[in-house]
Short mmCIF file of C-alpha atoms and ligand atoms in Angstrom, two decimals:
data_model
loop_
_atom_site.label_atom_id
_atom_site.label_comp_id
_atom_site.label_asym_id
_atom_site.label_seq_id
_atom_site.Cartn_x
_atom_site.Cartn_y
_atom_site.Cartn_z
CA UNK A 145 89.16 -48.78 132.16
CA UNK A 146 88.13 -45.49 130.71
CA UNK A 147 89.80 -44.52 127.45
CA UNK A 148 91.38 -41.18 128.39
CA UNK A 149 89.84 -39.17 125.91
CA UNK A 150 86.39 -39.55 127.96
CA UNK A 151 88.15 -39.62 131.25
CA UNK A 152 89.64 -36.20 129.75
CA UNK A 153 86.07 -34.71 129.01
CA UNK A 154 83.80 -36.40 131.29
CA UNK A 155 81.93 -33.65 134.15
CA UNK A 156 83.73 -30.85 132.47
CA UNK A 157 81.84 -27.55 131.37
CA UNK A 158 82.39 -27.04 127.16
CA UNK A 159 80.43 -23.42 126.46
CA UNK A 160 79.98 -23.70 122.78
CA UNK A 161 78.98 -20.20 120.52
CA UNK A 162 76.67 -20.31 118.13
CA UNK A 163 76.28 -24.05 118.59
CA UNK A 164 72.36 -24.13 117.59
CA UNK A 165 73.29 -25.70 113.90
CA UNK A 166 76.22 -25.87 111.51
CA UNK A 167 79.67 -27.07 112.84
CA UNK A 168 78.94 -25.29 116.34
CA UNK A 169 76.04 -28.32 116.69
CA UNK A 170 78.87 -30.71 115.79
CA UNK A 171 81.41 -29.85 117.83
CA UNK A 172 78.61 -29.66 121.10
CA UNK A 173 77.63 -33.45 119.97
CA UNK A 174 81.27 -34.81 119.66
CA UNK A 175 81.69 -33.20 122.70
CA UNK A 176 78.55 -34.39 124.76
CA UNK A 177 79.58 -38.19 123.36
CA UNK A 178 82.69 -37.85 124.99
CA UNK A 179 80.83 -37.00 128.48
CA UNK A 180 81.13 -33.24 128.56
CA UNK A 181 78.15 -30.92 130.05
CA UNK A 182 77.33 -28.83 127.55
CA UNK A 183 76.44 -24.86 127.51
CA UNK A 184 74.78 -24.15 123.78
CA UNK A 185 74.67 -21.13 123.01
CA UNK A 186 72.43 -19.34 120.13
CA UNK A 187 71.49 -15.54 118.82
CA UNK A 188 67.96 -16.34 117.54
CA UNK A 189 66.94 -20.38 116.89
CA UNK A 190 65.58 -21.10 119.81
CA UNK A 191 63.61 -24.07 119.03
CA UNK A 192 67.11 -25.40 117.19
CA UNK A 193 69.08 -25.18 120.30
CA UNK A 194 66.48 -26.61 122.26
CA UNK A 195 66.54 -29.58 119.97
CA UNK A 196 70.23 -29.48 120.14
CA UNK A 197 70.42 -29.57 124.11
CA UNK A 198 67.37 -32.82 124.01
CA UNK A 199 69.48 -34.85 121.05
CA UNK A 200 72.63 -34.61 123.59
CA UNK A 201 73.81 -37.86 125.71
CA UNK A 202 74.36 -37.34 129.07
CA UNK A 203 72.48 -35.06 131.61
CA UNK A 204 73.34 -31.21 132.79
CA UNK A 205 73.40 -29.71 129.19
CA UNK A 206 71.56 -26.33 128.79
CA UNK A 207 71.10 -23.47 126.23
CA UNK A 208 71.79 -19.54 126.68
CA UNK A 209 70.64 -17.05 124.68
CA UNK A 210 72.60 -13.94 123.40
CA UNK A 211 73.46 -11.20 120.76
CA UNK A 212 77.09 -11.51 120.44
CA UNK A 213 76.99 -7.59 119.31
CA UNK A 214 75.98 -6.98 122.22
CA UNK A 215 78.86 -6.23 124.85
CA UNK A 216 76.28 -6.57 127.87
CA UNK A 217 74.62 -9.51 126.32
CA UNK A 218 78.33 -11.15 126.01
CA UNK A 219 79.29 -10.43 129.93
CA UNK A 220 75.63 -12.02 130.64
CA UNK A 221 76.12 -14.97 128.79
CA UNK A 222 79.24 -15.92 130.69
CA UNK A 223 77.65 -15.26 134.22
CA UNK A 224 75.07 -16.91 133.71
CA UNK A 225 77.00 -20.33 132.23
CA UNK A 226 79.27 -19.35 135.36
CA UNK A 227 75.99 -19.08 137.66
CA UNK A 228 74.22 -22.53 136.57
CA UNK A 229 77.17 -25.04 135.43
CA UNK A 230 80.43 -23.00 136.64
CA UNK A 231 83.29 -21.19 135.04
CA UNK A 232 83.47 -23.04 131.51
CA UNK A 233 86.78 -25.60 131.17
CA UNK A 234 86.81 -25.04 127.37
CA UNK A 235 85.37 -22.22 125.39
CA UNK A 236 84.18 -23.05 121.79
CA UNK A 237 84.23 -19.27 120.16
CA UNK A 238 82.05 -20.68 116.72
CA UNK A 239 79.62 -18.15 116.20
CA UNK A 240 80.10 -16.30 113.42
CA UNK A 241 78.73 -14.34 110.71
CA UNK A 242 79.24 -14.54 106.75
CA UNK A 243 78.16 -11.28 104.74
CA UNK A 244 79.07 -10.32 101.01
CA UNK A 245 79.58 -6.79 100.23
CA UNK A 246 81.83 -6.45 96.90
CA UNK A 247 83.50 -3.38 96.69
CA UNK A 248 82.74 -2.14 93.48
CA UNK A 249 78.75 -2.60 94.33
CA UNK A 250 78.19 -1.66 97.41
CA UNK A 251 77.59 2.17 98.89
CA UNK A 252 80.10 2.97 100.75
CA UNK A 253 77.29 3.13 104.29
CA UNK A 254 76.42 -0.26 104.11
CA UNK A 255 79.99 -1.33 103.06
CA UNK A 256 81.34 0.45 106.31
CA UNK A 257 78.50 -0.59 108.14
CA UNK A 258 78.87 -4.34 107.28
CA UNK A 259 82.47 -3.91 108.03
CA UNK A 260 82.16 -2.99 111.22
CA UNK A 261 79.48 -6.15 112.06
CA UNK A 262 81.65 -8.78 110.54
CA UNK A 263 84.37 -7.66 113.10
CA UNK A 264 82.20 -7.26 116.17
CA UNK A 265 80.67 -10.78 115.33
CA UNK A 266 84.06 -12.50 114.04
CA UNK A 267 86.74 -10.73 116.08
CA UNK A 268 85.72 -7.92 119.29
CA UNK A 269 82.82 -11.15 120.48
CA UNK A 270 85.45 -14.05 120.55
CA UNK A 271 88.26 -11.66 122.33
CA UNK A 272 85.15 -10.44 124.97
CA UNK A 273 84.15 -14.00 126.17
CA UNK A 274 88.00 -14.86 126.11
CA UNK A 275 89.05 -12.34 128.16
CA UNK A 276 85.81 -12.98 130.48
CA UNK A 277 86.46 -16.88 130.50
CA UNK A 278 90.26 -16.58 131.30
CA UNK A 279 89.25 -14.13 133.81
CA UNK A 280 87.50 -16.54 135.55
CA UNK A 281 89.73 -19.64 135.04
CA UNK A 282 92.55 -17.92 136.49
CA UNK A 283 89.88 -16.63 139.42
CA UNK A 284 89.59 -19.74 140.18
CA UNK A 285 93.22 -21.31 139.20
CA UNK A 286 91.69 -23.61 137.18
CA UNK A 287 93.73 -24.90 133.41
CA UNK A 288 90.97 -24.26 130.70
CA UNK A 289 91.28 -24.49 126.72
CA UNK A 290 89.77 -21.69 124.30
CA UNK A 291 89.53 -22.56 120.41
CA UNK A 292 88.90 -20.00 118.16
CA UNK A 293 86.89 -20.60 114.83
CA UNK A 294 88.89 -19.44 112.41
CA UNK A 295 88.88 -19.64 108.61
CA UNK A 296 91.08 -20.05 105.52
CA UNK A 297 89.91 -16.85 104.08
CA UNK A 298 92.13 -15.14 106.16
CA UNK A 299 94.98 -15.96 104.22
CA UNK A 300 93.40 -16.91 100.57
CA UNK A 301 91.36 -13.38 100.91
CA UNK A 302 87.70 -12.32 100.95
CA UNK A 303 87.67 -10.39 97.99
CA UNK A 304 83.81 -10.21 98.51
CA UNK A 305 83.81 -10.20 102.32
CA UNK A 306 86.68 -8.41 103.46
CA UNK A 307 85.36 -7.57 106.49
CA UNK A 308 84.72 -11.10 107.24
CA UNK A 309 88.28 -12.27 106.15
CA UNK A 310 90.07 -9.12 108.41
CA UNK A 311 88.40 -10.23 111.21
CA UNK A 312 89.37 -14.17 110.83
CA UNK A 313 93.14 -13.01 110.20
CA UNK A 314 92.80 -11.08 113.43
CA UNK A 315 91.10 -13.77 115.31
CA UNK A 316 94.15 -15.97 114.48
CA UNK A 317 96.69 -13.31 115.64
CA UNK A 318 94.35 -13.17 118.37
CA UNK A 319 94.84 -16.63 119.34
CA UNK A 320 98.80 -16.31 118.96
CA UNK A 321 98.80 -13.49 121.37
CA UNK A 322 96.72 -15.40 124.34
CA UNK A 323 98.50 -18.14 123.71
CA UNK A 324 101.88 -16.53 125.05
CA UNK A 325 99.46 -14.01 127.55
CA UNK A 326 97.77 -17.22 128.86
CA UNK A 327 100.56 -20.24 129.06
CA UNK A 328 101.59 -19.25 132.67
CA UNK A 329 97.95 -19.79 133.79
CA UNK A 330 98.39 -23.27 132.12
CA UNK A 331 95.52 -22.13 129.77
CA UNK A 332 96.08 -23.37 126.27
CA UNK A 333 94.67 -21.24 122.81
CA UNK A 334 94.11 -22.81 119.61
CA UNK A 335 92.49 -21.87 116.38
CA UNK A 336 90.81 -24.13 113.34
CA UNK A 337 90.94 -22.35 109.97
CA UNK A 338 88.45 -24.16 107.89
CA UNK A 339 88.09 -23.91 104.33
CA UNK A 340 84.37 -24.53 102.93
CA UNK A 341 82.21 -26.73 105.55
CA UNK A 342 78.63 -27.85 104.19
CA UNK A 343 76.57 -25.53 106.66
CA UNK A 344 73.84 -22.76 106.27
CA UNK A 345 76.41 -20.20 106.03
CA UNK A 346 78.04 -22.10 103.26
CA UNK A 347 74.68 -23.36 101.38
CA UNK A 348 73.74 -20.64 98.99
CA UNK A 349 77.58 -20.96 97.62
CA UNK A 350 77.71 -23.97 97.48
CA UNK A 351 74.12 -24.70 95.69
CA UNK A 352 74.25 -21.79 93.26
CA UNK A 353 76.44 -21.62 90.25
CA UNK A 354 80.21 -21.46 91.67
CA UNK A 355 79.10 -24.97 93.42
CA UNK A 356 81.41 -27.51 91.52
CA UNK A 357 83.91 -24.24 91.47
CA UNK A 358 84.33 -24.41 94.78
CA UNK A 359 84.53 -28.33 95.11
CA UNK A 360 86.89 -28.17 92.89
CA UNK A 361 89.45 -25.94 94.98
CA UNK A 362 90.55 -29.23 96.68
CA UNK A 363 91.76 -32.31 95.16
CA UNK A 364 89.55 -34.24 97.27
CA UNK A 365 86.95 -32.55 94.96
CA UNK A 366 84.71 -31.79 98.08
CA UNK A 367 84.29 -29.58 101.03
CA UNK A 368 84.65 -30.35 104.17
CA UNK A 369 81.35 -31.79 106.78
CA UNK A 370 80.91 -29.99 110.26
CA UNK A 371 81.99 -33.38 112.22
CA UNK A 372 85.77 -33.23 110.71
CA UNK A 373 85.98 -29.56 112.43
CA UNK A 374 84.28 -31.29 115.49
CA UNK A 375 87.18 -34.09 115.52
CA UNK A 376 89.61 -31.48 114.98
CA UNK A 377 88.44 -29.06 118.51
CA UNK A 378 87.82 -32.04 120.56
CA UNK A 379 91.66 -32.65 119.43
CA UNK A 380 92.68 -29.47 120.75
CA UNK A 381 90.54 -29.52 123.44
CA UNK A 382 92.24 -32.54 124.47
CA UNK A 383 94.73 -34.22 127.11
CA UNK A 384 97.69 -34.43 124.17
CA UNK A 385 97.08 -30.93 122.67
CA UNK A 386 98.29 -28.62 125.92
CA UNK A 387 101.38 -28.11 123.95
CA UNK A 388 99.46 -27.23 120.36
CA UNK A 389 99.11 -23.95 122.07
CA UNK A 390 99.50 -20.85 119.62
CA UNK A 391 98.51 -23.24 116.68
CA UNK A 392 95.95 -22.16 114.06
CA UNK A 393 95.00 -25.63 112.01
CA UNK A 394 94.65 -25.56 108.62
CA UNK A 395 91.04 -27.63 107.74
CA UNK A 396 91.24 -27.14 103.88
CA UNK A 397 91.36 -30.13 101.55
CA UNK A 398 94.93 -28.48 100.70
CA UNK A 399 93.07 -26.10 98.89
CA UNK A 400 94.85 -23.32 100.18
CA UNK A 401 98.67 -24.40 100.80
CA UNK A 402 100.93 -21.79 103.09
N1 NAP B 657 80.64 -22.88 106.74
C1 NAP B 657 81.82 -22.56 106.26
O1 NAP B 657 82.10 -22.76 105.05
C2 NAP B 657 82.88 -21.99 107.16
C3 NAP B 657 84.19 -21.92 106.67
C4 NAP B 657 85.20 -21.40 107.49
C5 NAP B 657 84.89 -20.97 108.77
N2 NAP B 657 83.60 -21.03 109.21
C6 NAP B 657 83.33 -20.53 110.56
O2 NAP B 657 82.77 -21.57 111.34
C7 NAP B 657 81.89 -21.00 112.34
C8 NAP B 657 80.52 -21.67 112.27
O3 NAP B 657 80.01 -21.48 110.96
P1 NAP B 657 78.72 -22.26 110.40
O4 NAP B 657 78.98 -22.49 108.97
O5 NAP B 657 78.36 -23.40 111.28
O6 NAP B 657 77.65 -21.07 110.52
P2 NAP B 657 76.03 -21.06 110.51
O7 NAP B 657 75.51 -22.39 110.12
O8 NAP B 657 75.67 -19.85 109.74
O9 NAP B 657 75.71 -20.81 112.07
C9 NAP B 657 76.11 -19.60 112.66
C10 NAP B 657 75.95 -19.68 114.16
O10 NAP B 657 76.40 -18.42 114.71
C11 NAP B 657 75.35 -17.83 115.46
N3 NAP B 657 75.37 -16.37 115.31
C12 NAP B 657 75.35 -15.66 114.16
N4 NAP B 657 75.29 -14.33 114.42
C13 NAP B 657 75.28 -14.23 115.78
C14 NAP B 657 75.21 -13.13 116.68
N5 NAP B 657 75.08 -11.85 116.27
N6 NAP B 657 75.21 -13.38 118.00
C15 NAP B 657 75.28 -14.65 118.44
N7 NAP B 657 75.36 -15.72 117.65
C16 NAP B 657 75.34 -15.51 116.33
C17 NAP B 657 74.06 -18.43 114.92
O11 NAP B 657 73.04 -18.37 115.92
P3 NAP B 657 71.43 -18.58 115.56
O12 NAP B 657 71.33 -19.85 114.79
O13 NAP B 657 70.74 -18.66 116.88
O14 NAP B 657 71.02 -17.40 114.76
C18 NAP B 657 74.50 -19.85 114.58
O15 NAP B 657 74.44 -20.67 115.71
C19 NAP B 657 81.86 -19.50 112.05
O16 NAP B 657 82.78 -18.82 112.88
C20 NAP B 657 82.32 -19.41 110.61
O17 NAP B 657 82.90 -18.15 110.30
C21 NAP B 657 82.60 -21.54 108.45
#
């Protein structure tokens, strides 16, 4: 007999953000093993998410460029997943986009400017495909899952990215407020709130000099590897998780206790 979990996942549509490396390639993979078709999406690596898509089990998986700054580029993305594989059954809102600006050195343009980016990116591009991806589940009166990428600097603080850690605190409250908006349409929404993952994003921190700092901020003395976040979505994305709807999950090393 098939073990549920695959049974659960197998000929369903999983559009992943941002899945051309880091824990986005992860979660497609743990996915993909479970017997999902898989829509990668990327901004600019190409050739990564190519390699992603060929290093997949199972057949039907394909990649989709876009610029999720782009408002028109976001509504494209989802017709054309839509348009080859059909309306998605679980959205995978990863991409996102880390960038330091410390108050107290940075003009006050490119402070503002960054600002703004880090919510577009982390915030107004999650709540776009969303919206478009509920849309179109409820279209077609189909149950679906979304699962936001959160993180724990929403609640520790950015002090050097506060744009980045406003828009993560409002992509949780986000995911609160579809949950109740989206229950009746038997759609669940979930967030993860990692705390350091060992990723691109992650790698100039964690190689330069607050390294063992930040390994330190958890008594496992480590950070975390993109395949626990994986474990954790494909959780949520889950048969048993309908009813974790409106939870944000804490993925810290207890590093950050609220
Ligand atoms: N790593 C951590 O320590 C950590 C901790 C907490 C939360 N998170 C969150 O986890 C998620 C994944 O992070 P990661 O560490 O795997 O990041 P990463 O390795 O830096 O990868 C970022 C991904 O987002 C895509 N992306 C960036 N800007 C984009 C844009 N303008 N339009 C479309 N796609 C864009 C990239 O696409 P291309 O490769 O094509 O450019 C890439 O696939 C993010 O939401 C991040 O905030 C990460």
């Amino acid at each position: 007999m098939t073990p549920p979990e695959i049974a659960c996942f197998k000929d369903r549509t999983v559009l992943v953000t941002g899945a051309s490396r880091g824990i986005g390639r992860a979660i497609a993979q743990r996915f993909a093993h479970l017997g999902a078709r898989l829509a990668i999406h990327f901004n600019t690596r190409a050739q990564d998410a190519a390699e992603v898509v060929a290093s997949l089990p199972g057949a039907g998986h394909a990649c989709f460029a876009a610029d999720l700054g782009n408002e028109i580029s976001r509504r494209s993305l989802i017709d054309a997943v839509t348009a080859t594989m059909g309306v998605p059954d679980v959205l995978v809102n990863n991409a996102g986009l880390y960038q330091l600006t410390p108050l107290a050195h940075t003009d006050e343009p490119v402070w503002i400017d960054t600002f703004k980016t880090l919510i577009e990116i982390n915030l107004i591009a999650p709540a776009h495909l969303a919206y478009l991806t509920a849309r179109a589940m409820i279209d077609q009166d189909r149950p679906g899952r979304i699962i936001n990428i959160g993180s724990r600097g929403a609640y520790r603080g950015e002090p050097d990215a506060p744009g980045y850690g406003s828009a993560k605190a409002g992509l949780h409250a986000l995911t609160q407020s579809l949950a109740l908006a989206l229950g009746p349409h038997r759609i669940s929404v979930t967030a993860v709130a990692p705390g350091w993952v060992e990723t691109d994003m992650a790698s100039p921190h964690l190689e330069g000099p607050r390294g063992s700092e930040i390994r330190s901020q958890s008594p496992l003395g480590r950070v975390a590897q993109p395949e626990e976040v994986a474990a954790a979505v494909v959780y949520l994305a889950g048969i048993h998780a309908e009813y974790a709807t409106g939870a944000v999950l804490d993925l810290n090393g207890a590093s950050y206790l609220r």
